[in-house]
Structures are given as C-alpha cells and as structure tokens.
Short mmCIF file of C-alpha atoms and ligand atoms in Angstrom, two decimals:
data_model
loop_
_atom_site.label_atom_id
_atom_site.label_comp_id
_atom_site.label_asym_id
_atom_site.label_seq_id
_atom_site.Cartn_x
_atom_site.Cartn_y
_atom_site.Cartn_z
CA MET A 1 141.12 79.39 111.07
CA SER A 2 139.65 76.02 110.22
CA SER A 3 135.86 75.68 110.06
CA THR A 4 135.96 72.71 112.46
CA HIS A 5 137.47 74.96 115.14
CA ILE A 6 134.80 77.62 115.12
CA ASN A 7 133.22 77.88 118.54
CA PRO A 8 129.40 77.67 118.20
CA GLU A 9 128.91 80.75 120.43
CA HIS A 10 131.32 82.78 118.30
CA TYR A 11 129.60 81.58 115.14
CA LYS A 12 126.22 82.66 116.51
CA ALA A 13 127.56 86.10 117.52
CA PHE A 14 129.20 86.51 114.10
CA ARG A 15 125.93 85.70 112.31
CA GLN A 16 124.18 88.36 114.41
CA PHE A 17 126.89 90.93 113.63
CA LEU A 18 126.65 90.22 109.88
CA GLU A 19 122.86 90.38 109.67
CA LYS A 20 122.67 93.55 111.75
CA SER A 21 125.36 95.34 109.76
CA CYS A 22 124.46 94.40 106.19
CA GLY A 23 121.36 92.16 106.15
CA ILE A 24 123.13 88.99 105.03
CA VAL A 25 121.82 85.88 106.79
CA LEU A 26 124.32 83.07 107.19
CA GLY A 27 122.87 79.57 107.37
CA ASP A 28 123.42 77.22 110.33
CA ASN A 29 126.24 75.35 108.67
CA LYS A 30 128.24 77.96 106.80
CA GLN A 31 131.30 77.80 109.04
CA TYR A 32 133.39 76.75 106.00
CA LEU A 33 132.35 79.96 104.21
CA VAL A 34 133.42 82.08 107.16
CA SER A 35 136.84 80.44 107.34
CA SER A 36 137.46 80.51 103.63
CA ARG A 37 136.43 84.15 103.22
CA LEU A 38 137.98 85.57 106.39
CA GLY A 39 141.09 83.39 106.66
CA GLN A 40 143.46 85.77 104.82
CA LEU A 41 142.16 88.91 106.49
CA MET A 42 142.53 87.36 109.95
CA GLN A 43 146.01 86.11 109.19
CA ARG A 44 147.06 89.58 108.04
CA GLU A 45 145.58 91.12 111.20
CA GLY A 46 147.15 88.48 113.46
CA ILE A 47 143.74 87.34 114.73
CA ALA A 48 143.61 83.68 115.76
CA ASP A 49 139.91 82.89 115.79
CA LEU A 50 136.40 84.24 115.25
CA GLY A 51 136.11 85.22 118.94
CA GLY A 52 139.22 87.38 118.54
CA LEU A 53 137.78 89.01 115.44
CA LEU A 54 134.50 89.86 117.19
CA GLN A 55 136.39 91.28 120.15
CA ARG A 56 138.48 93.49 117.84
CA ILE A 57 135.31 94.73 116.11
CA GLN A 58 133.70 95.48 119.47
CA GLN A 59 136.76 97.39 120.66
CA ARG A 60 136.86 99.58 117.53
CA PRO A 61 133.37 99.59 116.01
CA THR A 62 134.08 102.73 113.96
CA GLY A 63 137.41 101.47 112.58
CA ASP A 64 137.71 99.96 109.11
CA LEU A 65 137.66 96.32 110.23
CA PRO A 66 133.84 95.84 110.27
CA GLY A 67 133.64 97.13 106.67
CA ARG A 68 136.46 94.87 105.53
CA VAL A 69 134.80 91.87 107.15
CA ILE A 70 131.47 92.67 105.46
CA GLU A 71 133.24 93.15 102.13
CA ALA A 72 134.94 89.76 102.47
CA MET A 73 131.63 88.08 103.28
CA THR A 74 129.66 89.46 100.31
CA THR A 75 129.25 87.59 97.03
CA ASN A 76 130.16 89.92 94.17
CA GLU A 77 129.35 87.59 91.30
CA THR A 78 127.92 89.54 88.35
CA GLN A 79 127.96 89.71 84.57
CA TRP A 80 126.96 91.85 81.60
CA PHE A 81 123.27 91.80 80.66
CA ARG A 82 122.69 89.21 83.38
CA ASP A 83 119.69 87.00 82.53
CA ASN A 84 119.19 88.99 79.31
CA TYR A 85 115.41 89.39 79.60
CA PRO A 86 115.41 92.44 81.94
CA PHE A 87 117.47 94.36 79.37
CA GLN A 88 115.22 93.19 76.55
CA VAL A 89 112.22 94.33 78.62
CA LEU A 90 113.94 97.68 79.15
CA GLN A 91 114.20 98.26 75.41
CA ASP A 92 110.86 96.76 74.40
CA LEU A 93 108.56 97.88 77.23
CA ILE A 94 110.01 100.04 79.99
CA PHE A 95 111.85 102.74 78.00
CA PRO A 96 108.98 103.12 75.45
CA ASP A 97 106.46 103.36 78.30
CA LEU A 98 108.53 105.99 80.14
CA VAL A 99 108.69 107.99 76.89
CA LYS A 100 104.91 107.62 76.57
CA GLN A 101 104.63 108.99 80.11
CA ASN A 102 106.39 112.13 78.78
CA ARG A 103 109.71 111.49 80.47
CA GLN A 104 112.73 112.87 78.63
CA GLN A 105 115.25 112.09 81.32
CA VAL A 106 114.98 109.11 83.65
CA ARG A 107 116.71 108.55 86.98
CA VAL A 108 117.81 104.94 87.43
CA TRP A 109 119.15 103.16 90.52
CA SER A 110 121.13 99.96 90.21
CA ALA A 111 121.12 98.84 93.86
CA ALA A 112 123.93 96.47 94.94
CA CYS A 113 125.66 96.85 91.57
CA SER A 114 128.89 95.00 92.40
CA SER A 115 131.67 95.97 89.94
CA GLY A 116 129.38 97.98 87.65
CA GLN A 117 128.31 95.53 84.94
CA GLU A 118 124.59 96.06 85.69
CA PRO A 119 124.48 99.90 85.52
CA TYR A 120 126.76 99.95 82.46
CA SER A 121 124.52 97.33 80.79
CA ILE A 122 121.52 99.60 81.50
CA SER A 123 123.40 102.52 79.95
CA ILE A 124 124.27 100.42 76.86
CA ALA A 125 120.61 99.33 76.57
CA LEU A 126 119.60 103.01 76.70
CA GLN A 127 122.25 103.95 74.13
CA GLU A 128 120.91 101.27 71.78
CA PHE A 129 117.33 102.45 72.38
CA ARG A 130 118.40 105.99 71.45
CA ALA A 131 120.24 104.74 68.35
CA ARG A 132 116.90 103.33 67.16
CA GLY A 133 115.23 106.72 67.60
CA GLY A 134 114.10 106.52 71.26
CA ARG A 135 114.03 109.99 72.76
CA LEU A 136 115.13 109.34 76.30
CA GLU A 137 118.17 110.24 78.37
CA GLY A 138 119.26 108.74 81.65
CA ASP A 139 121.09 109.43 84.87
CA ILE A 140 122.12 106.10 86.40
CA LEU A 141 123.29 105.63 89.98
CA GLY A 142 125.08 102.41 90.94
CA THR A 143 125.45 101.69 94.66
CA ASP A 144 127.11 98.93 96.64
CA ILE A 145 128.23 98.31 100.20
CA ALA A 146 131.71 97.12 99.17
CA PRO A 147 134.28 99.92 98.60
CA ALA A 148 136.45 97.69 96.37
CA MET A 149 133.47 97.05 94.07
CA VAL A 150 132.53 100.74 93.87
CA ASN A 151 136.16 101.65 93.07
CA GLN A 152 136.35 99.01 90.37
CA ALA A 153 133.04 100.16 88.90
CA ARG A 154 134.21 103.80 88.82
CA LEU A 155 137.38 102.75 87.00
CA ALA A 156 135.20 101.20 84.25
CA ARG A 157 138.06 98.93 83.12
CA TYR A 158 137.60 95.20 82.72
CA GLY A 159 139.89 92.30 81.89
CA ALA A 160 139.24 89.67 79.26
CA SER A 161 137.66 87.17 81.65
CA ALA A 162 135.14 89.69 83.11
CA LEU A 163 134.34 90.89 79.59
CA SER A 164 133.71 87.39 78.31
CA ARG A 165 130.81 86.98 80.74
CA GLY A 166 127.61 88.03 79.00
CA LEU A 167 129.03 90.56 76.52
CA SER A 168 128.89 89.86 72.78
CA ALA A 169 131.97 90.69 70.73
CA GLU A 170 129.81 93.15 68.80
CA ARG A 171 128.80 95.09 71.93
CA ARG A 172 132.36 94.97 73.28
CA ASN A 173 133.80 96.39 70.07
CA TYR A 174 131.14 99.10 69.91
CA HIS A 175 130.89 100.28 73.52
CA PHE A 176 134.41 99.64 74.86
CA GLN A 177 137.90 100.71 73.88
CA ARG A 178 141.03 98.66 74.39
CA VAL A 179 143.43 100.46 76.75
CA GLU A 180 145.90 97.61 77.36
CA PRO A 181 146.42 94.32 75.53
CA ASP A 182 143.95 92.56 77.83
CA VAL A 183 142.01 95.47 79.35
CA TRP A 184 139.01 97.29 77.90
CA GLU A 185 137.42 100.53 79.12
CA VAL A 186 133.75 101.51 78.85
CA ARG A 187 133.46 104.29 76.26
CA PRO A 188 132.75 107.84 77.52
CA GLU A 189 129.27 108.01 75.90
CA ILE A 190 128.21 105.04 78.08
CA ARG A 191 130.10 106.16 81.20
CA ARG A 192 128.91 109.77 81.19
CA ARG A 193 125.44 108.89 82.50
CA VAL A 194 126.61 106.46 85.21
CA ARG A 195 127.95 107.37 88.65
CA PHE A 196 128.63 105.32 91.75
CA GLN A 197 128.17 105.73 95.47
CA LEU A 198 128.84 103.60 98.54
CA HIS A 199 125.50 102.72 100.13
CA ASN A 200 124.17 100.07 102.50
CA LEU A 201 120.68 98.81 101.59
CA LEU A 202 119.79 98.79 105.30
CA ASP A 203 120.33 102.58 105.46
CA SER A 204 117.88 105.33 104.47
CA TYR A 205 117.10 105.86 100.77
CA ALA A 206 116.00 109.48 101.18
CA VAL A 207 119.54 110.73 100.46
CA LEU A 208 119.45 109.02 97.05
CA GLY A 209 116.32 110.82 95.83
CA ARG A 210 113.51 109.41 93.71
CA PHE A 211 113.78 107.19 90.67
CA ASP A 212 111.91 106.22 87.49
CA LEU A 213 113.53 102.79 87.47
CA ILE A 214 115.15 100.63 90.14
CA PHE A 215 117.12 97.44 89.52
CA CYS A 216 117.66 95.35 92.65
CA ARG A 217 118.83 91.92 91.62
CA ASN A 218 120.66 88.96 93.12
CA VAL A 219 121.22 90.50 96.52
CA LEU A 220 117.97 90.07 98.48
CA ILE A 221 118.35 86.28 98.21
CA TYR A 222 120.97 86.61 100.96
CA PHE A 223 118.59 88.51 103.29
CA SER A 224 115.78 87.44 105.65
CA ALA A 225 112.18 87.59 104.43
CA GLU A 226 111.57 90.57 106.76
CA SER A 227 114.52 92.61 105.48
CA ARG A 228 113.58 91.73 101.92
CA HIS A 229 110.05 92.94 102.43
CA ASP A 230 111.18 96.11 104.21
CA ILE A 231 113.75 96.94 101.49
CA LEU A 232 111.27 96.44 98.65
CA ARG A 233 108.64 98.51 100.47
CA ARG A 234 111.12 101.37 100.95
CA MET A 235 112.34 101.09 97.35
CA CYS A 236 108.76 101.35 96.19
CA GLN A 237 108.47 104.65 98.11
CA GLN A 238 111.46 105.98 96.14
CA LEU A 239 109.79 105.17 92.81
CA GLN A 240 108.00 107.90 90.90
CA PRO A 241 104.41 106.94 90.03
CA GLY A 242 104.60 105.00 86.77
CA GLY A 243 108.20 104.02 87.58
CA TYR A 244 109.49 100.45 87.38
CA LEU A 245 111.09 97.99 89.78
CA VAL A 246 113.09 95.07 88.39
CA VAL A 247 114.13 92.31 90.78
CA GLY A 248 116.10 89.07 90.27
CA ALA A 249 114.57 86.00 88.67
CA SER A 250 113.98 84.28 92.04
CA GLU A 251 113.16 87.42 94.02
CA SER A 252 109.60 88.25 93.01
CA LEU A 253 107.55 90.06 95.63
CA ALA A 254 106.08 87.36 97.84
CA ARG A 255 103.53 89.61 99.50
CA HIS A 256 100.97 91.69 97.76
CA ASN A 257 101.88 95.37 97.49
CA ASP A 258 98.98 97.70 96.70
CA ASP A 259 101.27 100.32 95.19
CA LEU A 260 102.77 98.01 92.59
CA GLU A 261 101.24 96.29 89.61
CA MET A 262 102.91 93.17 88.28
CA LEU A 263 103.55 92.98 84.54
CA ARG A 264 104.27 89.55 83.12
CA THR A 265 106.81 89.45 80.30
CA GLU A 266 108.17 86.54 78.31
CA GLY A 267 111.19 86.02 80.55
CA GLY A 268 109.77 86.99 83.95
CA VAL A 269 107.96 89.75 85.80
CA VAL A 270 108.59 93.44 86.38
CA TYR A 271 106.69 95.80 88.66
CA ARG A 272 105.29 99.27 87.99
CA ARG A 273 104.28 101.78 90.62
CA ARG A 274 100.64 102.72 90.20
CA PRO A 275 99.75 106.37 89.93
CA PRO A 276 97.99 107.57 93.12
CA ALA A 277 94.35 106.50 92.82
CA VAL A 278 91.73 109.06 93.75
CA GLY A 279 90.11 108.10 97.04
CA ARG A 280 92.49 105.19 97.72
C1 LIG B 301 125.71 88.93 93.66
S1 LIG B 301 126.08 90.64 93.53
C2 LIG B 301 124.79 91.18 92.45
C3 LIG B 301 125.28 92.24 91.50
C4 LIG B 301 124.24 92.68 90.45
N1 LIG B 301 123.08 93.29 91.06
C5 LIG B 301 123.83 91.51 89.57
O1 LIG B 301 122.67 91.07 89.65
O2 LIG B 301 124.66 91.02 88.80
C6 LIG B 301 125.52 91.19 95.15
C7 LIG B 301 126.11 92.55 95.56
O3 LIG B 301 125.36 93.00 96.70
C8 LIG B 301 126.23 93.75 97.52
N2 LIG B 301 125.61 93.86 98.86
C9 LIG B 301 125.45 92.90 99.80
N3 LIG B 301 124.85 93.40 100.89
C10 LIG B 301 124.60 94.71 100.63
C11 LIG B 301 123.99 95.76 101.37
N4 LIG B 301 123.50 95.57 102.62
N5 LIG B 301 123.92 96.98 100.81
C12 LIG B 301 124.39 97.20 99.55
N6 LIG B 301 124.99 96.25 98.80
C13 LIG B 301 125.08 95.01 99.33
C14 LIG B 301 127.53 92.98 97.48
O4 LIG B 301 128.63 93.77 97.83
C15 LIG B 301 127.56 92.50 96.02
O5 LIG B 301 128.34 93.34 95.21
#
C-alpha cells in the first residue's frame, strides 16, 4: 500500500478508529506512517488497501486484527533511565519522602512501559536506594497496550543494542547476568518486584488498584489534549494522598489540578497528590 494511494475517506475513518481504540491521534498528513507501519501486516493478510483493512476490522471487531493494527501503529521507543533526572529525583526526593510518610512498601505503576526498561529502571533505582540504607520495598506494575511489548518485558532479556541505550556498564554488570553471548537477563532481585499486565490507558484504572507512585511518560504526546487531561485526572484518583506522579519532559499538566502540587526539581517537575484538606 503506497501512501499516495490512500483514499482520503479511508484515511479519515482509520484515524477515527485509531483514536477511539487507543487514544493515538494521527496528524493530517501521516499517510506515509500508515503505509510503512501496516504494509507488512496487510500483505500477510492479503488486504489490498486501507478500505479493505477497515472493512475486515468491522466484520470481526472482536478478532485479533484490531489489536495487531494498534500494536503496529504504536511507537515503542524506550531506553534505560530515560532522561536520567526522574530516576535521580526518585532516589533523592521521592523515595526519602515516601519513607518519611511512614511507607515501608510502595506500589508503583509504570503506565505504557513498552518493553520494560522503565519499570526495571525504577526497580534498580530502588535497589540502589536500599543499598545505601533506604528502608523501602516496592511492588512495581508495568502495563502496555501492545502484547509483544508486555511479553518482551516479562522475558526480561535484552540484546546488546537495547542494553547500550542508557545503561552504564557498571549497572549492567551489577544488575544483569549474561545468558547468551549477546543477551543479558535482569537479575532476580530486580525482577522479583516487577510484574506486567496488558492494559489500555483508555480503560478503567479501578482494576489496577491504588498507587504511591505513577510514571506515565512519552505516551500522552500522541493523544489529544482532552484524552491527556482525562487520563491524568483519572491517574490522580488512583494516587494515594502524598503519592507522586511523574510525566514526560514535555508532558507537564497544562491545566491546574487542585489535587496535585507541583514540585520543581533541577531537571524538571514532578507532582505530588495533596492530602485531603479539611473543609476543601
Ligand atoms: C514511546 S513508548 C514509551 C515507553 C516508556 N514509558 C518510556 O518513556 O520510555 C510508548 C508506549 O505507549 C504504549 N501505548 C500507546 N497507546 C497506549 C494505550 N492506549 N494504552 C497503553 N499503552 C499505550 C505503546 O505500546 C508504547 O509501548
């Protein structure tokens, strides 16, 4: 399917399907992205054009095709300790503050975690905090909409090129073990506190429970302002009072939220849920 042959009506219908099913908003002129990401899948399925794909999805909405299309359209780019400062802030401010709030065990949600680098980086940051005497344990949930990403994350095995992105040799040697000449596995003491679940950010969060810390980074940039606002509002409801929300560098909360206070740090901002105020 070449991008020049995408019928404008089909493109419009496809954009609506994508936004409704996973929140991702495709720009007006992203036909090339659609053809490059769906070309192989459509060839394998014997589907000639975008109209044919939409028709197939409509005929079998509960089949596996919609999920595979969404998976192909998502950007799974990630790395270890991405942007560094959130993990520094975890060790310098967030973990010590949660200890001060008398937490011994924290529940953490890494929302839209791709292949697991973010939740494992959080677990490594916690392990390092504990090694320096911090008395805190964690239970970390990584979720993503893409089954292939969740499976990869659960496997906890990474090749040399994935490992080279953001991980120092020191951390690799300490927290990973080599299982094949070019493959390293996250060590059990880091893995034991991390689990993964398939979850769409547009769905309810009640099933996930409440959290002391939520990371939601580099995913809401693909969503509309309304979905972004709605997701952050619902995430805030899942935070325990005194709990923290960490968003991506360019995803700060545009609108004022009474329940969150903004804390400025050297590298960026993080948010903390205020305790319920008497009479508010
Ligand atoms: C660019 S990665 C970000 C990964 C990680 N948070 C980071 O900052 O490195 C975006 C991830 O969001 C996931 N995603 C996209 N839409 C989603 C949705 N509606 N629900 C859950 N995950 C979604 C994609 O599958 C992808 O793995």
